[in-house]
Structures are given as C-alpha cells and as structure tokens.
PDB file of C-alpha atoms in Angstrom:
ATOM      1  CA  MET A   1     -13.961  -7.141 -13.895  1.00  0.00           C
ATOM      2  CA  ASP A   2     -14.288  -3.352 -13.958  1.00  0.00           C
ATOM      3  CA  ASP A   3     -13.107  -2.581 -10.428  1.00  0.00           C
ATOM      4  CA  THR A   4     -10.950   0.515 -10.639  1.00  0.00           C
ATOM      5  CA  LEU A   5      -9.607   2.618  -7.796  1.00  0.00           C
ATOM      6  CA  SER A   6     -10.255   6.372  -7.735  1.00  0.00           C
ATOM      7  CA  ILE A   7      -8.158   8.792  -5.677  1.00  0.00           C
ATOM      8  CA  GLY A   8      -8.223  12.560  -6.032  1.00  0.00           C
ATOM      9  CA  GLY A   9     -10.028  12.461  -9.360  1.00  0.00           C
ATOM     10  CA  ARG A  10      -7.609   9.922 -10.825  1.00  0.00           C
ATOM     11  CA  THR A  11      -8.569   6.378 -11.727  1.00  0.00           C
ATOM     12  CA  PHE A  12      -6.206   3.420 -11.506  1.00  0.00           C
ATOM     13  CA  ARG A  13      -6.638  -0.128 -12.764  1.00  0.00           C
ATOM     14  CA  SER A  14      -4.170  -1.674 -10.346  1.00  0.00           C
ATOM     15  CA  ARG A  15      -4.577  -1.585  -6.565  1.00  0.00           C
ATOM     16  CA  LEU A  16      -0.897  -2.373  -6.049  1.00  0.00           C
ATOM     17  CA  PHE A  17       1.396   0.630  -5.523  1.00  0.00           C
ATOM     18  CA  VAL A  18       5.138  -0.031  -5.656  1.00  0.00           C
ATOM     19  CA  GLY A  19       8.365   1.750  -4.802  1.00  0.00           C
ATOM     20  CA  THR A  20      11.593   2.124  -6.723  1.00  0.00           C
ATOM     21  CA  GLY A  21      14.292   1.742  -4.066  1.00  0.00           C
ATOM     22  CA  LYS A  22      16.692  -1.081  -3.163  1.00  0.00           C
ATOM     23  CA  TYR A  23      16.852  -2.802  -6.577  1.00  0.00           C
ATOM     24  CA  LYS A  24      20.292  -3.806  -7.810  1.00  0.00           C
ATOM     25  CA  ASP A  25      20.052  -1.853 -11.056  1.00  0.00           C
ATOM     26  CA  LEU A  26      17.715  -0.050 -13.450  1.00  0.00           C
ATOM     27  CA  ASP A  27      16.997  -3.156 -15.537  1.00  0.00           C
ATOM     28  CA  GLU A  28      15.806  -5.110 -12.503  1.00  0.00           C
ATOM     29  CA  THR A  29      13.721  -2.120 -11.415  1.00  0.00           C
ATOM     30  CA  ARG A  30      12.064  -1.909 -14.817  1.00  0.00           C
ATOM     31  CA  ALA A  31      11.316  -5.640 -14.993  1.00  0.00           C
ATOM     32  CA  ALA A  32       9.872  -5.785 -11.476  1.00  0.00           C
ATOM     33  CA  LEU A  33       7.699  -2.707 -11.939  1.00  0.00           C
ATOM     34  CA  HIS A  34       6.201  -4.068 -15.135  1.00  0.00           C
ATOM     35  CA  ALA A  35       5.673  -7.512 -13.594  1.00  0.00           C
ATOM     36  CA  SER A  36       3.781  -5.894 -10.717  1.00  0.00           C
ATOM     37  CA  GLY A  37       1.194  -4.428 -13.063  1.00  0.00           C
ATOM     38  CA  ALA A  38       1.196  -1.270 -10.934  1.00  0.00           C
ATOM     39  CA  ASP A  39      -0.027   2.060 -12.265  1.00  0.00           C
ATOM     40  CA  VAL A  40       1.396   4.156  -9.413  1.00  0.00           C
ATOM     41  CA  VAL A  41       5.105   4.178  -8.553  1.00  0.00           C
ATOM     42  CA  THR A  42       6.636   6.061  -5.639  1.00  0.00           C
ATOM     43  CA  VAL A  43       9.955   7.880  -5.821  1.00  0.00           C
ATOM     44  CA  ALA A  44      11.818   9.384  -2.867  1.00  0.00           C
ATOM     45  CA  VAL A  45      12.464  13.033  -3.611  1.00  0.00           C
ATOM     46  CA  ARG A  46      15.422  13.221  -1.209  1.00  0.00           C
ATOM     47  CA  ARG A  47      17.058  10.008  -2.409  1.00  0.00           C
ATOM     48  CA  VAL A  48      16.531  10.070  -6.170  1.00  0.00           C
ATOM     49  CA  ASN A  49      17.746  12.818  -8.471  1.00  0.00           C
ATOM     50  CA  LEU A  50      14.572  13.476 -10.448  1.00  0.00           C
ATOM     51  CA  ALA A  51      16.362  16.310 -12.228  1.00  0.00           C
ATOM     52  CA  GLU A  52      18.187  13.621 -14.244  1.00  0.00           C
ATOM     53  CA  LYS A  53      15.596  13.034 -16.937  1.00  0.00           C
ATOM     54  CA  GLY A  54      17.771  11.893 -19.810  1.00  0.00           C
ATOM     55  CA  LYS A  55      17.868   8.471 -21.433  1.00  0.00           C
ATOM     56  CA  GLY A  56      18.982   5.780 -19.019  1.00  0.00           C
ATOM     57  CA  SER A  57      17.700   7.622 -15.952  1.00  0.00           C
ATOM     58  CA  LEU A  58      15.092   6.325 -13.522  1.00  0.00           C
ATOM     59  CA  PHE A  59      12.833   9.254 -14.354  1.00  0.00           C
ATOM     60  CA  ALA A  60      12.979   8.535 -18.093  1.00  0.00           C
ATOM     61  CA  MET A  61      12.282   4.841 -17.541  1.00  0.00           C
ATOM     62  CA  LEU A  62       9.211   5.604 -15.429  1.00  0.00           C
ATOM     63  CA  ARG A  63       7.891   8.066 -17.991  1.00  0.00           C
ATOM     64  CA  GLU A  64       8.453   5.619 -20.834  1.00  0.00           C
ATOM     65  CA  GLY A  65       6.631   2.927 -18.849  1.00  0.00           C
ATOM     66  CA  GLY A  66       3.544   5.086 -18.486  1.00  0.00           C
ATOM     67  CA  PHE A  67       3.604   5.011 -14.683  1.00  0.00           C
ATOM     68  CA  THR A  68       1.916   7.628 -12.531  1.00  0.00           C
ATOM     69  CA  LEU A  69       4.638   9.166 -10.363  1.00  0.00           C
ATOM     70  CA  LEU A  70       4.013   9.554  -6.651  1.00  0.00           C
ATOM     71  CA  PRO A  71       6.872  11.588  -5.126  1.00  0.00           C
ATOM     72  CA  ASN A  72       7.311  10.851  -1.433  1.00  0.00           C
ATOM     73  CA  THR A  73       8.892  12.773   1.409  1.00  0.00           C
ATOM     74  CA  ALA A  74      10.787   9.818   2.880  1.00  0.00           C
ATOM     75  CA  GLY A  75      13.564  10.845   5.241  1.00  0.00           C
ATOM     76  CA  CYS A  76      11.825  13.985   6.511  1.00  0.00           C
ATOM     77  CA  TYR A  77      11.596  14.428  10.295  1.00  0.00           C
ATOM     78  CA  THR A  78       9.761  17.760  10.573  1.00  0.00           C
ATOM     79  CA  ALA A  79       6.629  19.226   9.015  1.00  0.00           C
ATOM     80  CA  ASP A  80       8.631  22.077   7.441  1.00  0.00           C
ATOM     81  CA  ASP A  81      11.120  19.662   5.871  1.00  0.00           C
ATOM     82  CA  ALA A  82       8.322  17.490   4.450  1.00  0.00           C
ATOM     83  CA  ILE A  83       6.535  20.531   3.034  1.00  0.00           C
ATOM     84  CA  ARG A  84       9.701  21.738   1.269  1.00  0.00           C
ATOM     85  CA  CYS A  85      10.324  18.231  -0.069  1.00  0.00           C
ATOM     86  CA  ALA A  86       6.764  17.979  -1.389  1.00  0.00           C
ATOM     87  CA  ARG A  87       7.104  21.291  -3.197  1.00  0.00           C
ATOM     88  CA  LEU A  88      10.342  20.124  -4.802  1.00  0.00           C
ATOM     89  CA  GLY A  89       8.705  16.877  -5.875  1.00  0.00           C
ATOM     90  CA  ARG A  90       5.859  18.762  -7.531  1.00  0.00           C
ATOM     91  CA  GLU A  91       8.290  20.941  -9.437  1.00  0.00           C
ATOM     92  CA  VAL A  92      10.557  18.228 -10.813  1.00  0.00           C
ATOM     93  CA  ALA A  93       7.980  15.442 -11.288  1.00  0.00           C
ATOM     94  CA  GLU A  94       5.271  17.782 -12.553  1.00  0.00           C
ATOM     95  CA  THR A  95       2.536  16.297 -10.392  1.00  0.00           C
ATOM     96  CA  ASP A  96       0.380  17.494  -7.514  1.00  0.00           C
ATOM     97  CA  LEU A  97       0.318  14.012  -5.969  1.00  0.00           C
ATOM     98  CA  VAL A  98       2.497  13.462  -2.924  1.00  0.00           C
ATOM     99  CA  LYS A  99       2.979  10.609  -0.489  1.00  0.00           C
ATOM    100  CA  LEU A 100       3.524  12.505   2.726  1.00  0.00           C
ATOM    101  CA  GLU A 101       5.891  11.009   5.304  1.00  0.00           C
ATOM    102  CA  VAL A 102       7.003  12.738   8.486  1.00  0.00           C
ATOM    103  CA  ILE A 103       9.081  10.311  10.529  1.00  0.00           C
ATOM    104  CA  GLY A 104       9.219  10.651  14.305  1.00  0.00           C
ATOM    105  CA  ASP A 105      11.920   8.150  15.216  1.00  0.00           C
ATOM    106  CA  PRO A 106      14.946   6.895  13.235  1.00  0.00           C
ATOM    107  CA  LYS A 107      14.930   3.427  14.816  1.00  0.00           C
ATOM    108  CA  THR A 108      11.278   2.429  14.342  1.00  0.00           C
ATOM    109  CA  LEU A 109      10.493   4.853  11.488  1.00  0.00           C
ATOM    110  CA  PHE A 110       7.063   5.340  13.017  1.00  0.00           C
ATOM    111  CA  PRO A 111       5.341   8.516  11.818  1.00  0.00           C
ATOM    112  CA  ASP A 112       5.162  11.724  13.832  1.00  0.00           C
ATOM    113  CA  THR A 113       1.396  12.024  13.557  1.00  0.00           C
ATOM    114  CA  GLU A 114       1.184  15.541  15.003  1.00  0.00           C
ATOM    115  CA  ALA A 115       3.643  16.892  12.443  1.00  0.00           C
ATOM    116  CA  LEU A 116       2.008  14.770   9.727  1.00  0.00           C
ATOM    117  CA  VAL A 117      -1.402  16.378  10.234  1.00  0.00           C
ATOM    118  CA  GLU A 118       0.218  19.822  10.353  1.00  0.00           C
ATOM    119  CA  ALA A 119       2.034  19.275   7.046  1.00  0.00           C
ATOM    120  CA  ALA A 120      -1.038  17.749   5.419  1.00  0.00           C
ATOM    121  CA  ARG A 121      -3.129  20.826   6.184  1.00  0.00           C
ATOM    122  CA  VAL A 122      -0.547  23.132   4.611  1.00  0.00           C
ATOM    123  CA  LEU A 123      -0.069  21.034   1.482  1.00  0.00           C
ATOM    124  CA  VAL A 124      -3.787  20.509   0.871  1.00  0.00           C
ATOM    125  CA  LYS A 125      -4.254  24.290   0.951  1.00  0.00           C
ATOM    126  CA  GLU A 126      -1.494  24.558  -1.664  1.00  0.00           C
ATOM    127  CA  GLY A 127      -3.386  22.262  -4.019  1.00  0.00           C
ATOM    128  CA  PHE A 128      -1.621  18.960  -3.344  1.00  0.00           C
ATOM    129  CA  PHE A 129      -3.414  15.639  -3.308  1.00  0.00           C
ATOM    130  CA  VAL A 130      -1.859  14.324  -0.119  1.00  0.00           C
ATOM    131  CA  LEU A 131      -1.579  10.587   0.540  1.00  0.00           C
ATOM    132  CA  PRO A 132      -0.259  10.421   4.112  1.00  0.00           C
ATOM    133  CA  TYR A 133       1.733   7.560   5.593  1.00  0.00           C
ATOM    134  CA  THR A 134       0.345   7.172   9.099  1.00  0.00           C
ATOM    135  CA  ASN A 135      -0.022   4.676  11.911  1.00  0.00           C
ATOM    136  CA  ASP A 136      -3.095   2.477  12.330  1.00  0.00           C
ATOM    137  CA  ASP A 137      -4.861   4.957  14.629  1.00  0.00           C
ATOM    138  CA  PRO A 138      -8.427   5.676  13.440  1.00  0.00           C
ATOM    139  CA  ILE A 139      -8.469   9.070  15.167  1.00  0.00           C
ATOM    140  CA  VAL A 140      -5.367  10.279  13.334  1.00  0.00           C
ATOM    141  CA  ALA A 141      -6.802   8.937  10.071  1.00  0.00           C
ATOM    142  CA  ARG A 142      -9.983  10.927  10.635  1.00  0.00           C
ATOM    143  CA  LYS A 143      -7.992  14.112  11.275  1.00  0.00           C
ATOM    144  CA  LEU A 144      -6.091  13.582   8.026  1.00  0.00           C
ATOM    145  CA  VAL A 145      -9.331  13.138   6.098  1.00  0.00           C
ATOM    146  CA  ASP A 146     -10.762  16.255   7.758  1.00  0.00           C
ATOM    147  CA  ALA A 147      -7.624  18.081   6.600  1.00  0.00           C
ATOM    148  CA  GLY A 148      -8.532  17.192   3.015  1.00  0.00           C
ATOM    149  CA  CYS A 149      -6.490  14.065   2.257  1.00  0.00           C
ATOM    150  CA  PRO A 150      -8.212  11.987  -0.482  1.00  0.00           C
ATOM    151  CA  ALA A 151      -6.782   8.726   0.939  1.00  0.00           C
ATOM    152  CA  VAL A 152      -4.836   7.487   3.964  1.00  0.00           C
ATOM    153  CA  MET A 153      -1.961   5.029   4.111  1.00  0.00           C
ATOM    154  CA  PRO A 154      -1.752   3.254   7.481  1.00  0.00           C
ATOM    155  CA  LEU A 155       1.149   0.922   8.200  1.00  0.00           C
ATOM    156  CA  GLY A 156       0.656  -2.811   8.461  1.00  0.00           C
ATOM    157  CA  ALA A 157       3.956  -3.150  10.362  1.00  0.00           C
ATOM    158  CA  PRO A 158       7.163  -1.081  10.644  1.00  0.00           C
ATOM    159  CA  ILE A 159       8.704   0.030   7.342  1.00  0.00           C
ATOM    160  CA  GLY A 160      10.832  -2.679   5.740  1.00  0.00           C
ATOM    161  CA  SER A 161      10.155  -5.205   8.512  1.00  0.00           C
ATOM    162  CA  GLY A 162       8.279  -7.772   6.422  1.00  0.00           C
ATOM    163  CA  LEU A 163       6.252  -8.733   9.504  1.00  0.00           C
ATOM    164  CA  GLY A 164       2.897  -8.674   7.727  1.00  0.00           C
ATOM    165  CA  ILE A 165      -0.318  -7.267   9.158  1.00  0.00           C
ATOM    166  CA  ARG A 166       0.348  -6.970  12.896  1.00  0.00           C
ATOM    167  CA  ASN A 167      -2.909  -5.369  14.017  1.00  0.00           C
ATOM    168  CA  PRO A 168      -5.801  -6.317  11.744  1.00  0.00           C
ATOM    169  CA  HIS A 169      -8.339  -5.157  14.321  1.00  0.00           C
ATOM    170  CA  ASN A 170      -7.112  -1.551  14.307  1.00  0.00           C
ATOM    171  CA  LEU A 171      -7.023  -1.545  10.514  1.00  0.00           C
ATOM    172  CA  ARG A 172     -10.608  -2.753  10.331  1.00  0.00           C
ATOM    173  CA  ILE A 173     -11.744  -0.041  12.738  1.00  0.00           C
ATOM    174  CA  LEU A 174      -9.788   2.558  10.748  1.00  0.00           C
ATOM    175  CA  MET A 175     -11.438   1.443   7.511  1.00  0.00           C
ATOM    176  CA  GLU A 176     -14.852   1.814   9.126  1.00  0.00           C
ATOM    177  CA  THR A 177     -13.941   5.266  10.474  1.00  0.00           C
ATOM    178  CA  VAL A 178     -12.973   7.008   7.230  1.00  0.00           C
ATOM    179  CA  SER A 179     -14.838   7.309   3.952  1.00  0.00           C
ATOM    180  CA  VAL A 180     -11.782   7.612   1.681  1.00  0.00           C
ATOM    181  CA  PRO A 181      -9.634   4.851   0.148  1.00  0.00           C
ATOM    182  CA  VAL A 182      -7.290   3.113   2.583  1.00  0.00           C
ATOM    183  CA  ILE A 183      -3.948   1.917   1.191  1.00  0.00           C
ATOM    184  CA  VAL A 184      -2.020  -0.365   3.550  1.00  0.00           C
ATOM    185  CA  ASP A 185       1.569   0.852   3.449  1.00  0.00           C
ATOM    186  CA  ALA A 186       4.657  -0.785   4.973  1.00  0.00           C
ATOM    187  CA  GLY A 187       5.277  -4.155   6.585  1.00  0.00           C
ATOM    188  CA  VAL A 188       4.210  -6.538   3.826  1.00  0.00           C
ATOM    189  CA  GLY A 189       6.688  -9.406   3.511  1.00  0.00           C
ATOM    190  CA  THR A 190       5.136 -11.859   1.094  1.00  0.00           C
ATOM    191  CA  ALA A 191       2.106 -12.406  -1.096  1.00  0.00           C
ATOM    192  CA  SER A 192      -0.143 -13.766   1.651  1.00  0.00           C
ATOM    193  CA  ASP A 193       0.329 -10.510   3.611  1.00  0.00           C
ATOM    194  CA  ALA A 194      -0.944  -8.509   0.646  1.00  0.00           C
ATOM    195  CA  ALA A 195      -3.933 -10.836   0.239  1.00  0.00           C
ATOM    196  CA  VAL A 196      -4.797 -10.499   3.946  1.00  0.00           C
ATOM    197  CA  ALA A 197      -4.701  -6.701   3.712  1.00  0.00           C
ATOM    198  CA  MET A 198      -7.119  -6.758   0.802  1.00  0.00           C
ATOM    199  CA  GLU A 199      -9.391  -9.319   2.457  1.00  0.00           C
ATOM    200  CA  LEU A 200      -9.621  -7.036   5.505  1.00  0.00           C
ATOM    201  CA  GLY A 201     -11.088  -4.379   3.232  1.00  0.00           C
ATOM    202  CA  ALA A 202      -8.103  -2.284   2.151  1.00  0.00           C
ATOM    203  CA  ASP A 203      -8.528  -0.497  -1.154  1.00  0.00           C
ATOM    204  CA  GLY A 204      -4.908  -1.116  -2.094  1.00  0.00           C
ATOM    205  CA  VAL A 205      -1.435  -2.018  -0.866  1.00  0.00           C
ATOM    206  CA  LEU A 206       1.856  -0.140  -1.224  1.00  0.00           C
ATOM    207  CA  MET A 207       5.179  -1.946  -0.955  1.00  0.00           C
ATOM    208  CA  ASN A 208       8.828  -1.782  -1.917  1.00  0.00           C
ATOM    209  CA  THR A 209      11.174  -3.867   0.220  1.00  0.00           C
ATOM    210  CA  ALA A 210       9.130  -7.078  -0.029  1.00  0.00           C
ATOM    211  CA  ILE A 211       9.665  -7.078  -3.786  1.00  0.00           C
ATOM    212  CA  ALA A 212      13.099  -5.474  -4.124  1.00  0.00           C
ATOM    213  CA  LEU A 213      14.800  -7.691  -1.523  1.00  0.00           C
ATOM    214  CA  ALA A 214      13.191 -10.966  -2.585  1.00  0.00           C
ATOM    215  CA  LYS A 215      15.565 -13.560  -4.029  1.00  0.00           C
ATOM    216  CA  ASN A 216      13.760 -13.079  -7.337  1.00  0.00           C
ATOM    217  CA  PRO A 217      12.208  -9.606  -7.352  1.00  0.00           C
ATOM    218  CA  VAL A 218      10.462 -10.030 -10.707  1.00  0.00           C
ATOM    219  CA  GLN A 219       8.730 -13.224  -9.619  1.00  0.00           C
ATOM    220  CA  MET A 220       7.763 -11.655  -6.305  1.00  0.00           C
ATOM    221  CA  ALA A 221       6.319  -8.659  -8.130  1.00  0.00           C
ATOM    222  CA  SER A 222       4.109 -11.017 -10.125  1.00  0.00           C
ATOM    223  CA  ALA A 223       3.118 -12.831  -6.933  1.00  0.00           C
ATOM    224  CA  MET A 224       2.147  -9.555  -5.266  1.00  0.00           C
ATOM    225  CA  ARG A 225       0.036  -8.546  -8.252  1.00  0.00           C
ATOM    226  CA  LEU A 226      -1.875 -11.816  -8.120  1.00  0.00           C
ATOM    227  CA  ALA A 227      -2.209 -11.648  -4.319  1.00  0.00           C
ATOM    228  CA  VAL A 228      -3.744  -8.171  -4.401  1.00  0.00           C
ATOM    229  CA  GLU A 229      -6.156  -9.259  -7.116  1.00  0.00           C
ATOM    230  CA  ALA A 230      -7.084 -12.458  -5.259  1.00  0.00           C
ATOM    231  CA  GLY A 231      -7.562 -10.652  -1.949  1.00  0.00           C
ATOM    232  CA  ARG A 232      -9.770  -8.045  -3.582  1.00  0.00           C
ATOM    233  CA  LEU A 233     -11.904 -10.694  -5.305  1.00  0.00           C
ATOM    234  CA  ALA A 234     -12.249 -12.635  -2.053  1.00  0.00           C
ATOM    235  CA  ARG A 235     -13.371  -9.483  -0.251  1.00  0.00           C
ATOM    236  CA  LEU A 236     -15.980  -8.737  -2.890  1.00  0.00           C
ATOM    237  CA  ALA A 237     -17.145 -12.360  -2.987  1.00  0.00           C
ATOM    238  CA  GLY A 238     -17.736 -12.454   0.774  1.00  0.00           C
ATOM    239  CA  ARG A 239     -16.231 -15.278   2.786  1.00  0.00           C
ATOM    240  CA  MET A 240     -18.301 -17.951   4.447  1.00  0.00           C
ATOM    241  CA  ALA A 241     -19.076 -17.572   8.136  1.00  0.00           C
ATOM    242  CA  PRO A 242     -16.448 -19.356  10.291  1.00  0.00           C
ATOM    243  CA  LYS A 243     -17.707 -22.201  12.470  1.00  0.00           C
ATOM    244  CA  LEU A 244     -16.212 -23.912  15.489  1.00  0.00           C
ATOM    245  CA  TYR A 245     -17.142 -27.459  14.485  1.00  0.00           C
ATOM    246  CA  ALA A 246     -17.047 -29.472  11.274  1.00  0.00           C
ATOM    247  CA  ASN A 247     -19.819 -29.150   8.739  1.00  0.00           C
ATOM    248  CA  ALA A 248     -19.971 -31.825   6.020  1.00  0.00           C
ATOM    249  CA  SER A 249     -19.490 -30.501   2.505  1.00  0.00           C
ATOM    250  CA  SER A 250     -21.928 -33.094   1.097  1.00  0.00           C
ATOM    251  CA  PRO A 251     -25.573 -33.251   2.273  1.00  0.00           C
ATOM    252  CA  LEU A 252     -26.499 -36.068   4.630  1.00  0.00           C
ATOM    253  CA  GLU A 253     -29.967 -36.611   3.139  1.00  0.00           C
ATOM    254  CA  GLY A 254     -30.371 -39.513   0.716  1.00  0.00           C
ATOM    255  CA  LEU A 255     -27.239 -41.399   1.712  1.00  0.00           C
ATOM    256  CA  ILE A 256     -27.061 -44.966   0.389  1.00  0.00           C
ATOM    257  CA  ALA A 257     -27.463 -47.444   3.246  1.00  0.00           C
ATOM    258  CA  PRO A 258     -24.489 -49.768   3.884  1.00  0.00           C
ATOM    259  CA  THR A 259     -24.882 -53.192   2.219  1.00  0.00           C
ATOM    260  CA  ALA A 260     -23.149 -55.104   4.962  1.00  0.00           C
ATOM    261  CA  ALA A 261     -22.616 -54.776   8.674  1.00  0.00           C
ATOM    262  CA  PRO A 262     -19.279 -53.290   9.670  1.00  0.00           C
ATOM    263  CA  LEU A 263     -16.535 -55.791  10.444  1.00  0.00           C
ATOM    264  CA  ALA A 264     -16.196 -56.699  14.070  1.00  0.00           C
ATOM    265  CA  ILE A 265     -12.867 -55.971  15.678  1.00  0.00           C
ATOM    266  CA  GLU A 266     -11.583 -58.672  17.997  1.00  0.00           C
TER     267      GLU A 266
END
C-alpha cells in the first residue's frame, strides 16, 4: 500500500520514528533500528558526540544505514538553550530538521509550553523544520502550527514511563484541531500502545525506551513496526460501530428447524 508520510517536504515510508539512546552497545542499536524499519532516527545533540563521524561511531552507522537524522534538544530547560542546541545539531548533522524539546520540570519531564512556542518561532524564522515535543493540549498545538511547525509531537504519557496512551480524548481533540501530521511521542510501553495511537488517528509514533529497555530490543523493534502498520491499516479500514448488546455473526434467516424436541430436564 502506498501510504507515505510527508513532513516539511520530505516523504517517509515508515510511520515509526525511533531514538538511539539506552541500548547496551552499537551493535544492538544497529540491529534494533533496522528491525524497526524506521526511516527517521533521533539523536540527542547534548548527549551524543555527533562530531565523531569516523568508522565505528554512531553517526557513521546511521549514515551507512540510510537513516534520516532528527537531532533533538533533549535536556534543554530554556528557550535560549534549546535554540543553541538546535543550531549545533544543524551544523554537525547537516540537516534543518530538529525535534524541539524544552523541558519544564526535571521530575516529570513535562514540556515548558511557553518556552517551547517561543523557541519554535525563532527556529522557524531561521529556516528549521521544527517538530516540537509538547503536551496533549490542543491550544498549544495550534500555537505551534501557527508558528510554522510542519508537525506536532504530543506526549502519550510521561517520557520513559511506558504507561501507554493516558488521555486518548485529548489526543483526538488535538488531531481534529491541527491540520499537520501528529506524531505521538513518549509513553509507549509495548506494541498495543503503538497500535492504539495509530487507531486514534495519529500519523506516526516516536519511541525509544520501549524498544531499548525491552528484554529483547530487536524483537520489540519488529513488534513496534508491525503494530504501527496494523494500527494505521485499522484506522484506514474503519472499525465497526461498537454496540452494547450481542449481535449474531451469522444471519438468523433460513435457520434449519430442530429435528427433535429438546430434552426435558427432570
């Protein structure tokens, strides 16, 4: 099925975006990324030395794998810090894509939405294609789109929590509010969470911890790929309307009459 995802003039075959942190080594990272089938891979500018581009480096492996790099500003707590980090990511990764994160609290890692919108406006004016990590507030999402963001990335649950989609109702309202792709980011714990996000109408899912900290990251990466594909297909197919009472799968017309009376129970 030709069902590609377009963001900022770029087209991607996979709707699963994956991160590169928390794996035990480079070999496991490589195997999991390839098993995921992802086109887009995020890298934390402040936590990964992208200047190391030689053989055996993470950067070289990602380039050799043909992945689209998405530098992110993870670990930034102010708009100014995130802006500087984004500029550095563009320089070393040679891309104008950026996943913008401005964290407001070190315990919950919830975004500082005021600073996020401020940073987004600056970076869009500088020619970045900004993919902002935000909460599930439709009003904030609309402000980010008005600022020029070609997609928004609302959380499904707190970063790294694995709690799944905690507020599907807000996400549905958010998806109806904006006219750009919505990538559910953070909180996915297992394959069913990814499928639910896609069935709700998300255009994609971004994850890291759910794969990297699984007992078998490569198998989980494959499971997530299939879950995103299945959820997307189910969304496009259109689910049946739920009903309160049973409804027989087989028609009742033309049933063969019983040949004998039912046994009496004494």
